[in-house]
Structure formats: C-alpha cells, structure tokens
XYZ file of C-alpha atoms in Angstrom:
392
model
C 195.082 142.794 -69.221
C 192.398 144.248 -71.089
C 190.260 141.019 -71.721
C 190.582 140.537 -67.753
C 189.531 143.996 -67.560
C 186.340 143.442 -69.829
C 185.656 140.697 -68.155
C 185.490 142.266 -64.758
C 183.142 144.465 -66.513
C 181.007 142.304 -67.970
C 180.370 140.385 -64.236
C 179.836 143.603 -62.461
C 177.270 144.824 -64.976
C 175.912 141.129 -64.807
C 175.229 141.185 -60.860
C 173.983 144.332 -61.198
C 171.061 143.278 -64.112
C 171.014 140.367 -61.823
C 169.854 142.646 -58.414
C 168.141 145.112 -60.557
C 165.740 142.404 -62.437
C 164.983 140.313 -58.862
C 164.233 143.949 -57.620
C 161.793 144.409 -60.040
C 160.059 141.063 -59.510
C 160.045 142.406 -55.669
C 157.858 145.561 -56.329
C 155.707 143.488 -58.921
C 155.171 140.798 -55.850
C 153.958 143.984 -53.661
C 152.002 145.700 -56.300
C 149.710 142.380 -56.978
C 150.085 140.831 -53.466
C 149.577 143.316 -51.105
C 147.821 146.405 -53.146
C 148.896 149.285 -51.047
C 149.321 147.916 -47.915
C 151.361 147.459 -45.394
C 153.138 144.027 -46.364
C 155.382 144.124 -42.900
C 151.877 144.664 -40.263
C 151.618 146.134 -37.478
C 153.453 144.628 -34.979
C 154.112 140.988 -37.038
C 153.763 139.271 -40.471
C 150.020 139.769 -41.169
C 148.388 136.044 -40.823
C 151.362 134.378 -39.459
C 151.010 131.964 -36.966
C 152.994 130.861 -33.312
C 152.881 128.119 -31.833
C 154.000 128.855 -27.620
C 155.082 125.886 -25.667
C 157.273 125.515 -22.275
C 156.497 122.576 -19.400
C 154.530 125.489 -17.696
C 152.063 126.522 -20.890
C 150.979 125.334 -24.313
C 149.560 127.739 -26.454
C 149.262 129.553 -29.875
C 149.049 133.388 -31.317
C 147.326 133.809 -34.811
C 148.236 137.110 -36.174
C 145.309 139.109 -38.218
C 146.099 140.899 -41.699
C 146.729 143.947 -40.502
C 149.478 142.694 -38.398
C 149.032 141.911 -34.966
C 147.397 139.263 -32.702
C 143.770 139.312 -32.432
C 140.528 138.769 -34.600
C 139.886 140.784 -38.192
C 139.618 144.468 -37.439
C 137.973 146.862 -40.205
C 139.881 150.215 -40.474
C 136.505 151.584 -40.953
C 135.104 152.981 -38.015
C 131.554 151.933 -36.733
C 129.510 153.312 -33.772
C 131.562 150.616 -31.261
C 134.103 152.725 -28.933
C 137.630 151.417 -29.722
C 140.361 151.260 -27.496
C 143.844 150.157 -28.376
C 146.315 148.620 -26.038
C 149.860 148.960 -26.518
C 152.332 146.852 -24.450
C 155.336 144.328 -24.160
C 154.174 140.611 -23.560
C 151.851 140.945 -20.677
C 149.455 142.708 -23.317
C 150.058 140.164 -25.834
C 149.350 136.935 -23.478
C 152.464 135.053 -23.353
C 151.774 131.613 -22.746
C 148.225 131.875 -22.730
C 145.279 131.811 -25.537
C 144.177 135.211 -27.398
C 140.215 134.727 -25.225
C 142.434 134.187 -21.665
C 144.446 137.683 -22.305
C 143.616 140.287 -19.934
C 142.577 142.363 -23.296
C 140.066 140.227 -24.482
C 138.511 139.708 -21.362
C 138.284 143.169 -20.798
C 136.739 143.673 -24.024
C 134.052 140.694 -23.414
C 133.120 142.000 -19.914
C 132.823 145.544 -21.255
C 130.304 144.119 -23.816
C 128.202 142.085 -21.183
C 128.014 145.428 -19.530
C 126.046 146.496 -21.878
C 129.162 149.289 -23.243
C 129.439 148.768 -27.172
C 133.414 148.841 -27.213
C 135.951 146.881 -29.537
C 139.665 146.603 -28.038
C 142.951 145.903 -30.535
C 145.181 143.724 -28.646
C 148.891 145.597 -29.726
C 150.967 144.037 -27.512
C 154.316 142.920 -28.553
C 156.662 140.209 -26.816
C 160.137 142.227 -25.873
C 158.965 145.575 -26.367
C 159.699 149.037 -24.817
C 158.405 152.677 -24.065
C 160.638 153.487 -27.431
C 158.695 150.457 -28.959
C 155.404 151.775 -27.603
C 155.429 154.895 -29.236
C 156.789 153.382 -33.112
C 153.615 151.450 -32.669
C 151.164 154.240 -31.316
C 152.475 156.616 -34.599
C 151.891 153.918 -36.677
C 148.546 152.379 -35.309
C 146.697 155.820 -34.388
C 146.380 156.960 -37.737
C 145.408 153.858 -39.038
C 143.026 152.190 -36.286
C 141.837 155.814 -35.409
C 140.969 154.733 -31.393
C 139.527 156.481 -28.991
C 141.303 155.603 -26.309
C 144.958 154.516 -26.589
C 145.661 152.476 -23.174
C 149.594 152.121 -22.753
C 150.279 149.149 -20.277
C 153.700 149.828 -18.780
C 155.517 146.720 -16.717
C 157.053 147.805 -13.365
C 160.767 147.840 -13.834
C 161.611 146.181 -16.893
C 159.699 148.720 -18.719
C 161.869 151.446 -17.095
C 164.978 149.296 -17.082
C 164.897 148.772 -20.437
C 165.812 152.638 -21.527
C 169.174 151.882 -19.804
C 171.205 151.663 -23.328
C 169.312 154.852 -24.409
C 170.508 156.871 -21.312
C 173.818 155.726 -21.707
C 173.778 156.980 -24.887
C 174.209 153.761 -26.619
C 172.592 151.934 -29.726
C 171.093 148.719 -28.804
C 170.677 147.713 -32.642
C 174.667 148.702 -33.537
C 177.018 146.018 -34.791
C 177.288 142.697 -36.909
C 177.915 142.164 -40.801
C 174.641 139.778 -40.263
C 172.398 142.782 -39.263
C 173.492 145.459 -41.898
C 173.078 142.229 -44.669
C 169.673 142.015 -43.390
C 168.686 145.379 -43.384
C 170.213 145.742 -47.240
C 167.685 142.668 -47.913
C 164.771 144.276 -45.927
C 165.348 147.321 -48.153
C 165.886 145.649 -51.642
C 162.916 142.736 -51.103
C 160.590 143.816 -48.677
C 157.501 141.956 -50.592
C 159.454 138.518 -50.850
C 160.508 138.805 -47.451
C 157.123 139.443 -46.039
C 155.289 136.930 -48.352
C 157.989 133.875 -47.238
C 158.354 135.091 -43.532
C 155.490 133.654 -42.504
C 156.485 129.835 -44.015
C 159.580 130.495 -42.080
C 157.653 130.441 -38.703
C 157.042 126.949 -37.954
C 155.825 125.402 -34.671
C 158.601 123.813 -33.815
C 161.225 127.110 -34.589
C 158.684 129.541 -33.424
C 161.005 130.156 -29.583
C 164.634 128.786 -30.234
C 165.217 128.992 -26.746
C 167.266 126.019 -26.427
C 169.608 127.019 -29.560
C 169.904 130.928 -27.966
C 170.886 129.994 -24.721
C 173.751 127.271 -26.035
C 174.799 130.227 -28.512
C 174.532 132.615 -25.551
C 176.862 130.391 -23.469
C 178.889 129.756 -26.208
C 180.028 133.722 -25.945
C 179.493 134.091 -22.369
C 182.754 134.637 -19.964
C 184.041 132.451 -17.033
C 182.302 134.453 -15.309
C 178.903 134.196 -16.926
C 179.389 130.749 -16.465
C 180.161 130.479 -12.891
C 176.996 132.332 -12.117
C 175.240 129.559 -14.288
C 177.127 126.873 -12.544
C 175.582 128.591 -9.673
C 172.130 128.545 -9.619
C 170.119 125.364 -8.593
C 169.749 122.010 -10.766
C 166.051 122.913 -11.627
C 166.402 126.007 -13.010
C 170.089 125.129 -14.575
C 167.987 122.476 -16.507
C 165.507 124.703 -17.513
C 167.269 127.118 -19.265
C 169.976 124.420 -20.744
C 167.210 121.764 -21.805
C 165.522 125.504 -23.508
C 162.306 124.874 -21.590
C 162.990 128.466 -19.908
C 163.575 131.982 -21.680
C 167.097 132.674 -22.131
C 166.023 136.210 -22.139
C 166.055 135.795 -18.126
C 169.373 134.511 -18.371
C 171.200 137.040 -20.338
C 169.572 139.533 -17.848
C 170.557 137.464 -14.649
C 174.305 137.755 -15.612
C 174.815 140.858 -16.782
C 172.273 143.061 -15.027
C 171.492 141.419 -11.984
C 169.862 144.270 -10.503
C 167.989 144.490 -12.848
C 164.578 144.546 -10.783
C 166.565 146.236 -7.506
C 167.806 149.120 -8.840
C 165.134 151.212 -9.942
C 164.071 151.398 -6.347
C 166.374 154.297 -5.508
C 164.144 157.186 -6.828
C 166.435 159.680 -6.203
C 169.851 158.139 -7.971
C 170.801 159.578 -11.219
C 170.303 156.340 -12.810
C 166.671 155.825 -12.295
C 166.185 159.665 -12.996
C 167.721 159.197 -16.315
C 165.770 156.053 -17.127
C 162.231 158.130 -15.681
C 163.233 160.654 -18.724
C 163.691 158.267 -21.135
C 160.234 156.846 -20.274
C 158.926 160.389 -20.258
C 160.643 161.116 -23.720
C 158.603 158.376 -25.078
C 155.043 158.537 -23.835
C 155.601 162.347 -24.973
C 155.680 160.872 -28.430
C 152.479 158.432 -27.660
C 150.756 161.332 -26.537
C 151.852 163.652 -30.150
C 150.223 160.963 -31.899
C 147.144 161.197 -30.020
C 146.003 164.923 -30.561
C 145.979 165.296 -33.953
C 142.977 162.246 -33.865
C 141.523 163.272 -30.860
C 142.699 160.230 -29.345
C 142.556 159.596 -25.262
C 145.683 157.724 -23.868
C 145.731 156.201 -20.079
C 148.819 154.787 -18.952
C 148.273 151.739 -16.479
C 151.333 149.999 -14.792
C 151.590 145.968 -15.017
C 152.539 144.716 -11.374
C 155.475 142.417 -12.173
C 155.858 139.657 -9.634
C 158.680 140.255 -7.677
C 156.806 143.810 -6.499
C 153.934 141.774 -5.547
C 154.543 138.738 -3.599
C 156.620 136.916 -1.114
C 156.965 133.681 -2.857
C 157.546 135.207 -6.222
C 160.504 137.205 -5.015
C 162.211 134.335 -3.679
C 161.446 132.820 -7.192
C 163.094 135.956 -8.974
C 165.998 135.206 -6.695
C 166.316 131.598 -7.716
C 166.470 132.900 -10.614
C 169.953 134.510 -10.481
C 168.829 137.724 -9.948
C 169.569 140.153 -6.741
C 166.406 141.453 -4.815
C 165.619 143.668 -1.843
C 162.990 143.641 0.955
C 161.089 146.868 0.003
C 160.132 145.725 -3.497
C 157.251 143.932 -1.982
C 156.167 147.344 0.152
C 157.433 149.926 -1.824
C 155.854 152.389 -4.208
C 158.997 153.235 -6.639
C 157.788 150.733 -9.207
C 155.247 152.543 -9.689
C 156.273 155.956 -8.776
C 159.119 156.035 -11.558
C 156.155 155.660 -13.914
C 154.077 157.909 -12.465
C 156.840 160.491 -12.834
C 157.599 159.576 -16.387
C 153.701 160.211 -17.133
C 154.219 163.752 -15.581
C 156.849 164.278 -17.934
C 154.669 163.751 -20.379
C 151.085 165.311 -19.270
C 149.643 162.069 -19.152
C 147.241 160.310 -16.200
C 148.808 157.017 -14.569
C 146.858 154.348 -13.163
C 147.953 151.835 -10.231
C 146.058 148.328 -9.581
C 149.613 147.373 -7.225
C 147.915 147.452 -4.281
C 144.850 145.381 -5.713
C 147.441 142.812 -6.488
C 149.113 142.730 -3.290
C 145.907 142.243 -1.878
C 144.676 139.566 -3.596
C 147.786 137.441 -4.668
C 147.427 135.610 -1.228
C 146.379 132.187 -2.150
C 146.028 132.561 -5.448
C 148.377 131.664 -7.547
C 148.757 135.091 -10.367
C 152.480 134.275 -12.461
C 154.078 131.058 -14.284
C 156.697 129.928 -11.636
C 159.326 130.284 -13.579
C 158.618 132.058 -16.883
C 156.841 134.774 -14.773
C 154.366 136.034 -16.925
C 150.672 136.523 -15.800
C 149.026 133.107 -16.295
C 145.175 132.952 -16.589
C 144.239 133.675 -13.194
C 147.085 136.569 -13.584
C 145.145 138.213 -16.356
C 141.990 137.957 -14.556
C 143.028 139.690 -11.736
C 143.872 142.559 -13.958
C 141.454 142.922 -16.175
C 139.598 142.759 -13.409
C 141.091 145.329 -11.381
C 141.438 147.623 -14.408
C 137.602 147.082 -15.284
C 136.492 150.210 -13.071
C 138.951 152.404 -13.794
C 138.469 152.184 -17.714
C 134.649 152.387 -17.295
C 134.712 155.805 -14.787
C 137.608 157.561 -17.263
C 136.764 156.729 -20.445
C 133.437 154.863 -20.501
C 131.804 157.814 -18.952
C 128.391 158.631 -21.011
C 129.396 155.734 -23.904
C-alpha cells in the first residue's frame, strides 16, 4: 500500500514538473518572440493569412502584426487624421479583396480629395455590439484615432443581443471549451506562434464539415425544414459552398430578420438596450483620448430590395412586406445610439434608391459584393467629410 502510495506521488509531482517546465518554455517563447506585445492581435493572429472561397467569390485576408486585416500601421501617430472602423463582416470585406472593401476605398477617395487621413480596417467576421466595444477598449488606447466609426448591420446587429437579454451565456458549456481556455491560459505564446500554421487555405471556412456536424445534432425537425427548402440552396449548404451560419439561424430563429420590426414589443426594446449598453462602453473608451465615434447603420439586403427579400426567403427564413419600406431597422439603432449619447447615421434610403439595376449583395451568401461596397463608401463619403473632416 505504501509503495502504491509513493508511487502515486511520485507521478503527480512528475506531471506537475512536467506542466510547470513546458510553462516556463511558454513565457520564454513570449519574452524573445513577441517582446511585450500583444502575441493574440487585435482582432486575429498577427500575420496570419485566409484564404475565402465559395462558387460566388474567391478571395484572401492578410492580417498585419498588430492583429487585424489591413496594411502595417505605426502606433506612432503622424500628422494623417486616423479613423478606425469597427464592425462585423461587412467592415472586414467578406468575400472580397482588402482594396475592394468599402474601408479602403473610403480611405483612397478621402486621399484623392486632397484630406490627409489613414483608416484601420477593424472589422471582424461574426461580431457584435458586445464585440464592438472589447475591440474599441482595446484598440483606442493603442491606435489613439480620432474618429472611431462603429458600422452597425440592420437587424443582425440588434438580433444578436438576444442571448444577453435573456439573460443567457452564449460561451457556457462543453469540456472542449473550458480545456481550451486552461490551454489559452497556460501557453498563450505557443498557441499564438503555431495558430497561424494551423490556418491553411484549404481549412480556413469548414463550412462543409460544420454544417454535416450541425445536422448531425439537429432534430427531426431541423431536418424537415432542410428537407424543405429548394434543391439549389439544399446543395449549397450540404456540398459547404454556403455558410452554415445561415442555416443554424434559418431553423432556429427564423424571424430572425422579421422580428425586430415591432418597435414597440418588449423584445426589440430589450435588444435596443443591449445595443445601447454597448455603444455606452464604445463611447467610455473614447473620452479619455479625445476620440470622436459616429455610428453608421449597414443596410442589410432584405431591408433594401425586392429581389433580395425573396432571396432571404429562399433561404428558410420568414419575411414581411414592410422590411423593404420601413424605418425600424434603422430606428432600433437610432434608439440604441440615444441610449448612449451618440449621433447615428442612415445611407437606407440611398440604397433603396440606387439598388434598382444594380446588382449590391452575393445572391446567396448576402454580403456586400464590390459594387455593394461602392455604393457605401460612396454614400458614406459626405457624411464623414461634413462631421468629421470639417477644417482637416
């Protein structure tokens, strides 16, 4: 009994040399490696690279060493006005190149105007208001902008605060996460020095292996609706040539565009306060620097036009009439921004205008394709130069 005893001993205090020793090696990988700073980035693994491919688009993201997707930028500050833009994919150009984001043309047409001005693409595929502001209270103090310009999408931006106003935790649950945070915690340098080998081309977007797994746990149901939709866009998502994200939300929140329409229901007013909560925070992070913010909403299709709507539909989603005349996409933001003291911008009605015969989203992934992120950079050139251009 007591040699079993020792021996149990002796292993435990052997793992624990064992974790304590590649620990160690960890910090000594992150003192000579990365010098101070942040190994994790911004938004991603500093000079990582993506490769972005679906029948609709083939493109790639190349992520800078601080941590997000654009060129080098210098954390010293020269005479050039910089503006940072935080937002979800439609900032970060999914499915187009880094010069055909609405950003960077922004940024180049500012500069043939004559305006010396440097923008920081920030935008993050799958992020949130919640998202927004980790990013604004980590990026303000380092980047130091003068203007902070938050690009909120209509509805899924607001939709997405629904586990927060239930009062749930999004990022609860699985023996896989908590293992990964304990590894995050014990090896951050390793991690963030092999995480970028990790992300190949070809295993950059696992849709096709996310939606079988998805399926796999999905109820009869879940499956019925699948069954349901047409051949095209049943082949799409099970061939992985179409964001299972879409899916997931098309059976189990298919009103998940619709609903936010009804101002006055206590849903949508708890969602508006979650949004509110969290441009609060953006705008915290702002004063002590000095630091403008504008928030500017991102028409989503299926507020825009006819034939996008009817795409949404296809799609397996539930839509209404008024979402192509309405204002409440952009009213719920608007309201959130008066929650927090904080000016809102519209280009809706520029869109609606000028979506007629042209042809603005992917068909089926949705995002803004080139001519998409023209429009809006476009649209959003006048208001940037009369609010915070002014005498610069």
């Amino acid at each position: 009994m007591r040699v079993q005893t020792k021996t149990t001993i002796l292993l435990l205090c052997s793992i624990l040399f064992s974790v304590l020793l590649t620990v160690c090696c960890d910090r000594l990988v992150g003192y000579f490696r990365f010098h101070g700073r942040d190994q994790n980035g911004l938004l991603f693994s500093p000079n990582s690279r993506v490769i972005l491919r679906s029948p609709e688009f083939d493109s790639f993201a190349v992520v800078n060493s601080l941590g997000f997707r654009d060129r080098e930028f210098s954390l010293q500050r020269n005479e050039n006005y910089r503006i940072v833009a935080i937002g979800d994919s439609f900032t970060f150009g999914f499915g187009v190149n880094i010069e055909d984001t609405w950003v960077k043309q922004l940024e180049a047409r500012l500069r043939q105007m004559g305006h010396k001005v440097e923008i920081a693409n920030l935008g993050r595929v799958g992020s949130s208001p919640k998202d927004y502001a980790d990013v604004a209270e980590k990026a303000i103090p380092l980047l130091k902008p003068d203007l902070v310009l938050v690009s909120v999408l209509q509805g899924d931006d607001l939709s997405q605060g629904r586990a927060e106003a239930m009062g749930l935790n999004k990022e609860s649950g699985g023996v896989r996460l908590v293992i990964s945070r304990i590894v995050r915690v014990l090896y951050p340098n390793l991690m963030a020095l092999v995480r970028p080998l990790l992300t190949t081309p070809e295993s950059s977007v696992e849709w096709k292996r996310q939606t079988t797994e998805m399926l796999r746990k999905t109820d009869d149901a879940g499956r019925a609706k699948v069954d349901s939709l047409d051949a095209t866009v049943r082949s799409l998502y099970l061939e992985g040539n179409l964001n299972p994200g879409l899916l997931d939300l098309a059976i189990r929140v298919p009103d998940y565009w619709s609903a936010t329409m009804d101002l006055g229901s206590p849903y949508t007013g708890s969602l508006i306060s979650v949004m509110g909560k969290h441009l609060s925070r953006i705008k915290q992070a702002a004063e002590p620097y000095g630091t403008r913010v504008m928030v500017v909403a991102v028409p989503y299709r299926s507020y825009v036009n006819r034939s996008d709507l009817d795409q949404v539909k296809r799609l397996g989603f539930i839509v209404r009439e008024d979402m192509l005349t309405g204002t409440a996409p952009d009213d719920a933001i608007r309201l959130a921004c008066g929650k927090a003291g904080l000016p809102f911008y519209s280009v809706t009605d520029g869109f609606r205008r000028e979506v007629k015969g042209r042809h603005l989203f992917f068909d089926f992934d949705g995002h803004f394709n080139r001519e998409g992120n023209v429009l809006f950079f476009e649209l959003l050139l006048p208001l940037i130069v009369a609010n915070a251009l002014a005498g610069h």
